[in-house]
């Protein structure tokens, strides 16, 4: 693995398979009464969140704590950032405190890259979502969830699997990171969206595209619904919410056209009734809550591999009864 995880494209196939296998070992820890390993004892992980987050921030915090790291949570609100302090000065402060890893979420695409390559910090930088650009650990937890359900938990298990990613691709860092990672793992991705919600340059992505959800659903092994990111929209991308749901929402009727084994996913936060109906979100096919559980295991794997080198964690997990 490289020193930083900024993009899903930073991961080779071997790296990605190693994260999945390591996360699988970490996952077994979640079922134990004591969910802690000593692997990162004495190391410091800083969660630097400039943008709102529920799942991702809590997930990184739980992951670091389960590896016995010291965790510092730093949210932009209530810090000197609201007094105008720059990313650089914040970074220098973190460096002075001896951070080993900095997990950063920022509204601007490229902010984690800047942090990693400016020379301001010596720590590993993990991108926890930057603007509309990338969210590599979300892609890893999504891939892990698919790999458990569709890939038999074995290397190469996602080869040839058909994944539909549906909705506001234009504003989605989740879609971009997933497209890159799933390609690396050999899956076939189809992005489904209205033309206005597909980014310029989509021809260069390793994916198929479609405007017709109903033709894609029966072939998919996994369907990932994306939230319509109204906070990033300045202008009308579709006529009405109702019209959007009618063409691109996943409801019970559409769900009935899926194959028996097909799973339904969503990175959260969901807007029930918009991109997904409540009956679908709460159905047996939905793995949305499991994605959250898997997120902790995957982030443990990432922090562990970045900070402790690439040796397998297996013996250590076994040894920690
Ligand atoms: C996503 C994000 O923040 O990019 N959520 C997440 O990390 N679980 C998707 C979204 O906000 O819709």
XYZ file of C-alpha atoms and ligand atoms in Angstrom:
333
model
C 0.000 0.000 0.000
C 1.058 3.584 -0.553
C 1.549 5.838 2.493
C -1.694 7.743 1.893
C -5.162 6.697 0.774
C -6.425 9.624 -1.278
C -8.124 7.913 -4.196
C -9.506 4.471 -4.910
C -7.042 4.537 -7.814
C -4.177 4.434 -5.291
C -5.028 0.776 -4.699
C -3.691 -1.994 -6.915
C -5.742 -5.153 -7.163
C -3.448 -6.810 -4.604
C -3.823 -3.831 -2.235
C -7.594 -3.907 -2.529
C -7.781 -7.680 -2.001
C -5.493 -7.301 1.033
C -7.810 -4.659 2.530
C -10.822 -6.961 1.986
C -9.078 -9.955 3.574
C -7.825 -7.877 6.514
C -11.263 -6.327 7.002
C -12.707 -9.845 7.102
C -10.442 -10.639 10.049
C -11.328 -7.357 11.721
C -15.010 -8.079 11.117
C -14.827 -11.229 13.255
C -13.826 -8.998 16.153
C -17.195 -7.218 16.049
C -18.915 -10.392 17.256
C -16.742 -10.674 20.360
C -17.620 -9.193 23.744
C -14.311 -7.294 23.827
C -13.903 -5.580 20.477
C -10.371 -4.330 20.900
C -6.905 -5.092 19.512
C -3.616 -3.572 20.709
C -2.284 -3.051 17.159
C -2.097 0.768 17.189
C -1.410 1.343 20.874
C 0.506 4.589 21.315
C -0.348 5.874 17.825
C -2.474 8.966 17.297
C -5.256 9.246 14.721
C -6.772 12.678 14.105
C -10.222 12.962 12.539
C -10.319 16.292 10.773
C -13.853 17.012 9.573
C -14.557 20.252 7.728
C -17.883 18.950 6.420
C -20.869 17.354 8.142
C -20.791 13.640 8.680
C -22.485 11.068 10.878
C -21.485 7.604 9.724
C -18.009 8.252 8.403
C -16.742 10.224 11.411
C -18.131 7.808 13.972
C -16.908 4.875 11.934
C -13.314 6.139 11.784
C -13.435 6.922 15.496
C -14.689 3.431 16.360
C -12.114 1.865 14.030
C -9.178 3.736 15.558
C -10.360 3.032 19.109
C -10.814 -0.677 18.432
C -7.169 -0.731 17.383
C -6.240 1.018 20.668
C -5.037 4.226 18.987
C -5.464 7.594 20.677
C -8.122 9.501 18.787
C -8.488 13.249 18.466
C -11.699 14.471 16.877
C -11.499 17.840 15.294
C -14.583 19.399 13.731
C -14.397 22.696 11.885
C -17.316 24.098 13.826
C -16.188 25.201 17.277
C -12.504 25.277 16.282
C -10.227 28.129 15.209
C -11.144 27.342 11.610
C -14.261 29.381 12.139
C -11.888 32.219 13.105
C -10.243 32.009 9.679
C -7.332 29.661 10.363
C -6.035 28.060 7.172
C -5.660 24.389 6.282
C -1.909 24.891 6.483
C -1.925 26.227 10.038
C -4.305 23.486 11.106
C -1.980 20.929 9.548
C 1.067 22.366 11.322
C -0.808 22.158 14.630
C -1.636 18.505 14.019
C 1.972 17.809 13.119
C 3.142 19.485 16.322
C 0.827 17.167 18.258
C 2.398 14.113 16.642
C -0.447 12.710 14.573
C 0.391 9.398 12.881
C -2.669 9.437 10.648
C -4.964 12.270 9.624
C -8.419 11.350 8.383
C -9.780 14.317 6.496
C -13.176 15.259 5.092
C -13.365 18.538 3.245
C -15.845 20.352 1.003
C -13.157 21.088 -1.579
C -12.048 18.405 -4.005
C -8.299 17.920 -3.617
C -7.916 19.121 0.002
C -6.598 15.743 1.278
C -4.164 15.640 -1.650
C -2.891 19.082 -0.677
C -2.466 17.967 2.934
C -0.569 14.832 1.901
C 1.746 16.398 -0.649
C 2.435 19.855 0.747
C 5.086 18.664 3.197
C 3.094 20.170 6.085
C 2.543 16.811 7.798
C 4.511 13.593 8.003
C 1.504 11.450 8.854
C -0.511 9.194 6.576
C -3.491 11.016 5.116
C -6.793 9.206 4.553
C -9.421 10.866 2.384
C -12.811 10.601 4.109
C -14.595 12.455 1.298
C -13.417 15.536 -0.608
C -16.011 17.644 -2.383
C -17.493 15.778 -5.325
C -14.216 13.975 -5.935
C -13.523 10.761 -3.969
C -14.416 8.725 -0.913
C -12.152 5.667 -1.110
C -13.015 4.039 2.244
C -16.711 4.161 1.337
C -15.845 2.327 -1.890
C -13.871 -0.235 0.114
C -16.720 -0.868 2.544
C -19.142 -1.150 -0.367
C -16.829 -3.583 -2.157
C -16.392 -5.545 1.072
C -20.172 -5.841 1.494
C -20.557 -7.049 -2.111
C -17.632 -9.432 -1.722
C -19.267 -11.020 1.350
C -22.636 -11.442 -0.390
C -21.699 -12.033 -4.007
C -18.025 -12.968 -4.042
C -17.879 -15.867 -1.601
C -15.287 -13.938 0.470
C -12.523 -15.226 -1.794
C -9.856 -13.439 -3.855
C -11.226 -12.447 -7.252
C -14.766 -12.966 -5.961
C -16.151 -9.822 -7.611
C -14.831 -10.715 -11.070
C -17.606 -10.249 -13.658
C -20.240 -9.191 -11.118
C -22.636 -6.548 -12.434
C -23.088 -3.495 -10.264
C -25.608 -0.720 -10.973
C -24.957 2.660 -9.336
C -28.039 4.829 -9.616
C -28.820 8.504 -9.136
C -26.867 11.712 -8.586
C -23.542 10.547 -10.010
C -22.560 14.122 -10.848
C -22.185 15.168 -7.211
C -21.179 11.778 -5.830
C -17.664 11.053 -4.600
C -19.027 7.623 -3.664
C -19.849 6.813 -7.301
C -16.432 7.853 -8.593
C -14.493 5.891 -5.965
C -16.728 2.864 -6.446
C -16.346 2.944 -10.220
C -12.553 2.961 -9.907
C -12.296 0.321 -7.194
C -14.879 -2.065 -8.635
C -13.092 -1.941 -11.982
C -9.819 -2.780 -10.215
C -11.575 -5.757 -8.620
C -12.911 -6.940 -11.995
C -16.591 -6.032 -11.571
C -18.669 -4.421 -14.319
C -20.235 -1.109 -13.347
C -23.227 0.586 -14.977
C -24.034 4.131 -13.888
C -27.709 4.986 -14.229
C -28.778 8.630 -14.073
C -30.587 11.322 -15.987
C -28.227 12.965 -18.507
C -28.077 16.110 -16.339
C -26.665 14.141 -13.396
C -23.796 12.446 -15.238
C -20.475 14.324 -15.152
C -18.724 15.738 -18.196
C -15.968 13.317 -19.228
C -17.876 10.228 -18.119
C -16.672 8.536 -21.342
C -13.265 8.309 -19.693
C -14.578 6.359 -16.681
C -14.271 2.556 -16.743
C -18.063 2.100 -16.785
C -21.160 1.719 -18.935
C -23.880 4.345 -18.626
C -27.645 4.195 -19.011
C -30.609 6.539 -18.635
C -33.024 3.628 -18.285
C -33.180 2.093 -14.808
C -35.774 -0.532 -15.717
C -33.573 -2.114 -18.361
C -30.556 -2.327 -16.021
C -32.162 -3.718 -12.848
C -32.876 -7.320 -14.000
C -29.198 -7.846 -14.918
C -27.637 -6.375 -11.763
C -26.085 -8.390 -8.916
C -26.019 -5.302 -6.684
C -27.917 -2.025 -6.953
C -26.448 0.975 -5.190
C -28.780 3.942 -4.800
C -27.260 7.423 -4.384
C -28.708 10.381 -2.524
C -29.703 13.420 -4.577
C -27.230 15.950 -3.148
C -29.348 19.073 -3.061
C -26.772 20.956 -0.994
C -24.371 20.795 -3.953
C -26.974 21.734 -6.568
C -27.266 25.245 -7.911
C -29.950 25.015 -10.540
C -32.595 22.613 -11.784
C -31.211 19.192 -12.655
C -34.642 17.528 -12.948
C -38.201 18.852 -13.195
C -39.591 17.775 -9.800
C -38.733 15.362 -6.988
C -41.758 13.311 -7.983
C -40.608 13.022 -11.572
C -37.112 12.022 -10.386
C -38.520 9.265 -8.157
C -40.771 8.025 -10.918
C -37.841 7.469 -13.273
C -34.895 6.831 -10.965
C -36.304 5.847 -7.578
C -36.205 2.262 -6.335
C -39.640 1.163 -5.142
C -41.227 -2.210 -4.401
C -42.417 -2.692 -7.972
C -38.968 -2.173 -9.417
C -37.386 -4.287 -6.680
C -39.579 -7.190 -7.828
C -37.681 -7.230 -11.153
C -34.343 -7.999 -9.449
C -32.774 -11.466 -9.435
C -33.165 -13.452 -6.209
C -29.582 -12.950 -5.047
C -29.379 -9.223 -5.850
C -28.614 -6.890 -2.955
C -29.714 -3.281 -2.476
C -27.211 -0.769 -1.098
C -27.066 2.901 -0.114
C -24.128 4.790 1.438
C -26.437 6.917 3.589
C -27.812 9.314 4.475
C -30.974 8.137 2.688
C -33.823 10.359 1.644
C -36.649 7.852 2.002
C -39.349 8.422 -0.587
C -36.937 10.160 -2.980
C -34.286 7.746 -4.306
C -35.527 4.752 -2.314
C -38.870 3.875 -0.723
C -39.081 2.809 2.919
C -40.261 -0.719 2.051
C -37.170 -1.265 -0.123
C -34.784 0.262 2.430
C -36.185 -2.018 5.137
C -36.533 -5.140 2.978
C -34.542 -8.387 3.266
C -32.474 -7.458 0.224
C -31.272 -4.257 1.806
C -27.731 -4.442 3.235
C -27.671 -0.767 4.188
C -27.222 -1.305 7.929
C -24.628 -3.986 7.282
C -22.664 -1.484 5.187
C -22.311 0.647 8.319
C -21.055 -2.307 10.382
C -18.626 -3.257 7.634
C -17.407 0.335 7.483
C -15.768 -0.003 10.883
C -13.974 -3.241 9.912
C -12.775 -1.776 6.608
C -11.483 1.390 8.266
C -9.713 -0.690 10.894
C -8.061 -2.589 8.052
C -7.033 0.630 6.282
C -5.601 2.280 9.422
C -3.857 -0.931 10.377
C -2.285 -1.441 6.945
C -1.228 2.198 6.591
C 0.288 2.464 10.057
C 1.570 -1.045 10.744
C 2.833 -2.210 7.390
C 1.483 -4.941 5.186
C 1.836 -8.095 7.254
C -1.446 -10.014 7.677
C -3.351 -9.305 10.878
C -4.606 -12.902 11.143
C -2.263 -14.226 13.805
C -2.780 -11.092 15.858
C -6.575 -11.339 15.738
C -6.408 -15.020 16.686
C -4.020 -14.276 19.552
C -6.244 -11.683 21.180
C -8.834 -13.672 23.064
C -21.794 9.993 1.372
C -20.841 11.180 1.361
O -20.719 11.914 2.346
O -20.206 11.313 0.350
N -22.133 9.529 2.617
C -21.259 8.808 3.386
O -20.087 9.092 3.501
N -21.740 7.740 4.041
C -22.934 10.166 0.446
C -23.914 11.294 0.664
O -23.665 12.253 1.378
O -24.976 11.204 0.033
